[in-house]
PDB file of C-alpha atoms in Angstrom:
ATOM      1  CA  UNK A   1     417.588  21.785  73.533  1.00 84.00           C
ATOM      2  CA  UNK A   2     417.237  17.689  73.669  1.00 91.00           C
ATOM      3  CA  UNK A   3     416.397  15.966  77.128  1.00 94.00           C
ATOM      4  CA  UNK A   4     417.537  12.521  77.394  1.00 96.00           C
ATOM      5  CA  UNK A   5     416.422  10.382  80.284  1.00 95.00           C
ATOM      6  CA  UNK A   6     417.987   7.213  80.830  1.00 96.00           C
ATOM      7  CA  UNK A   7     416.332   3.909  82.450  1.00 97.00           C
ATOM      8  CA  UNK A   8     416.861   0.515  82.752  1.00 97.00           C
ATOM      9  CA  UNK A   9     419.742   0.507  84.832  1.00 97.00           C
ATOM     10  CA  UNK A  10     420.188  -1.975  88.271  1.00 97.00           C
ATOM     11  CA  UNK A  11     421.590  -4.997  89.228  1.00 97.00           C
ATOM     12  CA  UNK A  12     422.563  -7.997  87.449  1.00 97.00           C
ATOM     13  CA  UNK A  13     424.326 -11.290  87.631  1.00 97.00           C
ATOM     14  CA  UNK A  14     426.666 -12.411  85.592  1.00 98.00           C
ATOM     15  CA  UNK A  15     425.725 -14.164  82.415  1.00 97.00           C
ATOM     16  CA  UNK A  16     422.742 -12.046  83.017  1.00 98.00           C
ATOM     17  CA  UNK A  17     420.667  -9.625  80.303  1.00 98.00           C
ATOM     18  CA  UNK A  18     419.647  -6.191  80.571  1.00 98.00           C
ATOM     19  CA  UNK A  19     418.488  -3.605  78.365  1.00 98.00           C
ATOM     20  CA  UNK A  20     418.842  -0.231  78.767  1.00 98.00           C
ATOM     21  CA  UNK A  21     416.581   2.642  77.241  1.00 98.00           C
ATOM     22  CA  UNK A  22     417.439   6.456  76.085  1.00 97.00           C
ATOM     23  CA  UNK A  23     414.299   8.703  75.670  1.00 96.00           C
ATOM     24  CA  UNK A  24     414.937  11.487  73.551  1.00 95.00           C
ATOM     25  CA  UNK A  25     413.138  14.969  73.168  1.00 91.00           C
ATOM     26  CA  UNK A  26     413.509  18.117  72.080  1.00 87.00           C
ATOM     27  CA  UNK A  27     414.994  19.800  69.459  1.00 78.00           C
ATOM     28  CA  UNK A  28     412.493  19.224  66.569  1.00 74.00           C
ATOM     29  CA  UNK A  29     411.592  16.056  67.614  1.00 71.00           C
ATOM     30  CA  UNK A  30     412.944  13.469  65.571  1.00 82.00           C
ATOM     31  CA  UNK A  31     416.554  13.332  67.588  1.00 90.00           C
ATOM     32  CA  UNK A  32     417.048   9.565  66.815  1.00 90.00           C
ATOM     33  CA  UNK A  33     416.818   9.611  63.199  1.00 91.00           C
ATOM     34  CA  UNK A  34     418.703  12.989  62.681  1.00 92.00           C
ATOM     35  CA  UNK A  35     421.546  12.786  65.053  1.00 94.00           C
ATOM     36  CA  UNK A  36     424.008  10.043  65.690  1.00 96.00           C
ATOM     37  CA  UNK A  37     423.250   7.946  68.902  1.00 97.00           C
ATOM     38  CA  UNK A  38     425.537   6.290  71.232  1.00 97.00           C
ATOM     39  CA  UNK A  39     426.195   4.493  74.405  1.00 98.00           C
ATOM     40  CA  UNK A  40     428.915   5.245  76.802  1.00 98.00           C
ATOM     41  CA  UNK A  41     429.577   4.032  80.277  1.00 98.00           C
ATOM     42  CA  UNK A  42     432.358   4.907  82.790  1.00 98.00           C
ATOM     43  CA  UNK A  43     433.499   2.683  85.515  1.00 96.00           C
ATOM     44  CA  UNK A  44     435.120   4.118  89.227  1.00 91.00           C
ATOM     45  CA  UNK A  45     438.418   5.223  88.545  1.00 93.00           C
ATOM     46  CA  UNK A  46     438.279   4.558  84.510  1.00 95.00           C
ATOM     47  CA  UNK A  47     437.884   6.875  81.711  1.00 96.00           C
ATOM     48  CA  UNK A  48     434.829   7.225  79.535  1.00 96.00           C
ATOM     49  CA  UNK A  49     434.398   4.948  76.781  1.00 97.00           C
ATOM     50  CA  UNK A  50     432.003   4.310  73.947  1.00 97.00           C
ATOM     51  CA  UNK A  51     430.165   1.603  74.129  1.00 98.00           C
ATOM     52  CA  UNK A  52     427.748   1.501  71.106  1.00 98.00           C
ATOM     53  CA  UNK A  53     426.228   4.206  68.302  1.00 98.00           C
ATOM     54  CA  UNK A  54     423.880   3.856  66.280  1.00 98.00           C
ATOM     55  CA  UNK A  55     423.873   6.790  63.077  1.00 97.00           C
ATOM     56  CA  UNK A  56     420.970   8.377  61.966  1.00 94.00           C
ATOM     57  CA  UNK A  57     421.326   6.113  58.649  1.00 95.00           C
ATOM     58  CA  UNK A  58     420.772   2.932  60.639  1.00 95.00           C
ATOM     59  CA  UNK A  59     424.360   1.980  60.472  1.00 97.00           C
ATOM     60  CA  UNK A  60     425.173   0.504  63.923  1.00 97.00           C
ATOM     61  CA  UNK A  61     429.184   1.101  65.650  1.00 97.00           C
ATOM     62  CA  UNK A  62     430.485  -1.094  68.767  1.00 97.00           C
ATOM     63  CA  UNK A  63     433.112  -1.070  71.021  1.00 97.00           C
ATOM     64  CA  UNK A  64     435.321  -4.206  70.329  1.00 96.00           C
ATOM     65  CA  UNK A  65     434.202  -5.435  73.732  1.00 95.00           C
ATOM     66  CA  UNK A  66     430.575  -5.079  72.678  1.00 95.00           C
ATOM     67  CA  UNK A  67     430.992  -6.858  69.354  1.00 94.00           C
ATOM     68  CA  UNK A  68     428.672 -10.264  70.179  1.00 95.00           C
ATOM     69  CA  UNK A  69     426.885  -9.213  73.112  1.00 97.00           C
ATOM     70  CA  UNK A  70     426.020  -5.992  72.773  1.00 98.00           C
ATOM     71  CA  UNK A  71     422.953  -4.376  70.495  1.00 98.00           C
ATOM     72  CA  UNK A  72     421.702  -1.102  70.089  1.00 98.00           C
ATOM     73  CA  UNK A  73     418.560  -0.347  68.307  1.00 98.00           C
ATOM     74  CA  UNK A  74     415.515   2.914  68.369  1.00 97.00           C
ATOM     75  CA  UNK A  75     412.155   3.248  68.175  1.00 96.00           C
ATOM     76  CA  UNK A  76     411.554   5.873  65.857  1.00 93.00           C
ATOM     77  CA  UNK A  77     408.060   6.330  66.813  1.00 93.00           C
ATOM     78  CA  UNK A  78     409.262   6.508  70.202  1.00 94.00           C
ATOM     79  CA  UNK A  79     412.508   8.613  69.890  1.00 95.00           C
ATOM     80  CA  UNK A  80     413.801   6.021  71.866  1.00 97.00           C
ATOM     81  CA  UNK A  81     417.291   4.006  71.759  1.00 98.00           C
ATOM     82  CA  UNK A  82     418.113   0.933  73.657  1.00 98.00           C
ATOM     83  CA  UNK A  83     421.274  -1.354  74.409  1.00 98.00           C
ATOM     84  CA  UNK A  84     420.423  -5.156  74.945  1.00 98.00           C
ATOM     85  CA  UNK A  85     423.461  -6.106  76.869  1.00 98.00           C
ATOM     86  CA  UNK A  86     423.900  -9.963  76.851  1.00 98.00           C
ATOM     87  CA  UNK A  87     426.351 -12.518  78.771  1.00 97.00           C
ATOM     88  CA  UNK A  88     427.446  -9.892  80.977  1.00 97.00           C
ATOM     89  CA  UNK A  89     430.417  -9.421  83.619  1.00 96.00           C
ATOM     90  CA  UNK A  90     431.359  -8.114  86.059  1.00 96.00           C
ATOM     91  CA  UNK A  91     433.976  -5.534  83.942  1.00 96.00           C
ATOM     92  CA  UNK A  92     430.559  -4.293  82.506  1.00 97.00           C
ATOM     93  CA  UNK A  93     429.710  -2.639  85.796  1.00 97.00           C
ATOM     94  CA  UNK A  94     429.347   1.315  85.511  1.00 98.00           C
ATOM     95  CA  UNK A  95     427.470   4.414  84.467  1.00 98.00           C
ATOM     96  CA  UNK A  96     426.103   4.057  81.450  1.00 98.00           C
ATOM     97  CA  UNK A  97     424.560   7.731  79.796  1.00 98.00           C
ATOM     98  CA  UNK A  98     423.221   7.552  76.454  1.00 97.00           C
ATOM     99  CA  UNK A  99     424.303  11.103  74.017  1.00 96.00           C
ATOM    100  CA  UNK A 100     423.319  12.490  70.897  1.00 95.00           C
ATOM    101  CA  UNK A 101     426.075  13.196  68.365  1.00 94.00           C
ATOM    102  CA  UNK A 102     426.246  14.821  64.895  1.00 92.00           C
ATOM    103  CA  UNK A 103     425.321  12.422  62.405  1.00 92.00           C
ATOM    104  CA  UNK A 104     428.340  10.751  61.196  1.00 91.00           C
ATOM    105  CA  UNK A 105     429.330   9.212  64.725  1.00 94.00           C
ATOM    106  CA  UNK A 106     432.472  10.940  64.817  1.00 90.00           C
ATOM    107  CA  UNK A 107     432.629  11.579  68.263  1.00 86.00           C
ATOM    108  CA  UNK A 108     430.845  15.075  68.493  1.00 88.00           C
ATOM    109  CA  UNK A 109     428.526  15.063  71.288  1.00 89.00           C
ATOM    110  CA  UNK A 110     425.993  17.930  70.686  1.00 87.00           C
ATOM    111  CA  UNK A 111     425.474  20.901  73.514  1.00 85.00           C
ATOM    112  CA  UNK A 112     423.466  19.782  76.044  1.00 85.00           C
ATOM    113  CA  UNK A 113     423.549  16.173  74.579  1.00 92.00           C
ATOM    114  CA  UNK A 114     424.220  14.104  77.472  1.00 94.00           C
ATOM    115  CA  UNK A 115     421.757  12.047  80.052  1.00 94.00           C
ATOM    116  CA  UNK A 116     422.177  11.777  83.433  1.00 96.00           C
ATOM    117  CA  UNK A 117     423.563   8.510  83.386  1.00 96.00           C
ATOM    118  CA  UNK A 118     422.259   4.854  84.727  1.00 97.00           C
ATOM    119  CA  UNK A 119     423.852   2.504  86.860  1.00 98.00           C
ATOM    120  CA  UNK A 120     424.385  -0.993  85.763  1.00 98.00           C
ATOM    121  CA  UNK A 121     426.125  -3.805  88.401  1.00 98.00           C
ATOM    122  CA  UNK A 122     426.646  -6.917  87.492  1.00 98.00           C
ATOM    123  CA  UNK A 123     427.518  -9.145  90.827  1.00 96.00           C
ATOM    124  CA  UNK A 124     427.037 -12.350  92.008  1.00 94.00           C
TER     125      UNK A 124
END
């Protein structure tokens, strides 16, 4: 079974950076160069949406809202995937839980492939 812990998370002001990370383990390992990788965040009364993934093959997938400000990369050595978040606004306030898919990022979240989720406001 993976673990994912997510950290990062807090307060920010707008125009502001922050990075998030996603510590994987588990499984055999080597989660964030087998499996599919991705970002989602959910804001009060809004439904889930992806935010970034990044595929096992390197090949990197964002949200049209992300496009420009948004970056997700891994440490391999670390099992670790982050999300610089740049320029950010207020709309980017929410949850944001990190998930392991099947390779592919095709929207298949494994079992037991979800974090618990970190909370990112962005306020003045």
């Amino acid at each position: 079974q993976v673990q994912l812990v997510e950290s990062g998370g807090g307060s920010v002001q707008p125009g502001g950076t922050l990075q998030l990370s996603c510590a994987a383990s588990g499984l055999h390992g080597m989660i964030v160069t087998h499996y599919c990788m991705t970002w989602f965040r959910q804001s009060p009364g809004k439904e889930r949406e992806r935010v970034a993934a990044l595929d096992a093959d390197g090949t990197q997938h964002y949200a049209d809202f992300a496009e420009g400000r948004v970056t997700i990369s891994r440490d391999n050595d670390k099992n670790t995937v982050y999300l610089q978040m740049t320029a950010m606004k207020p709309e980017d306030t929410a949850v944001y839980t990190c998930a392991v898919e099947n390779p592919g990022c095709v929207g298949v979240v494994i079992i037991g492939g979800w974090g618990q989720g970190t909370q990112v406001t962005v306020s003045s």
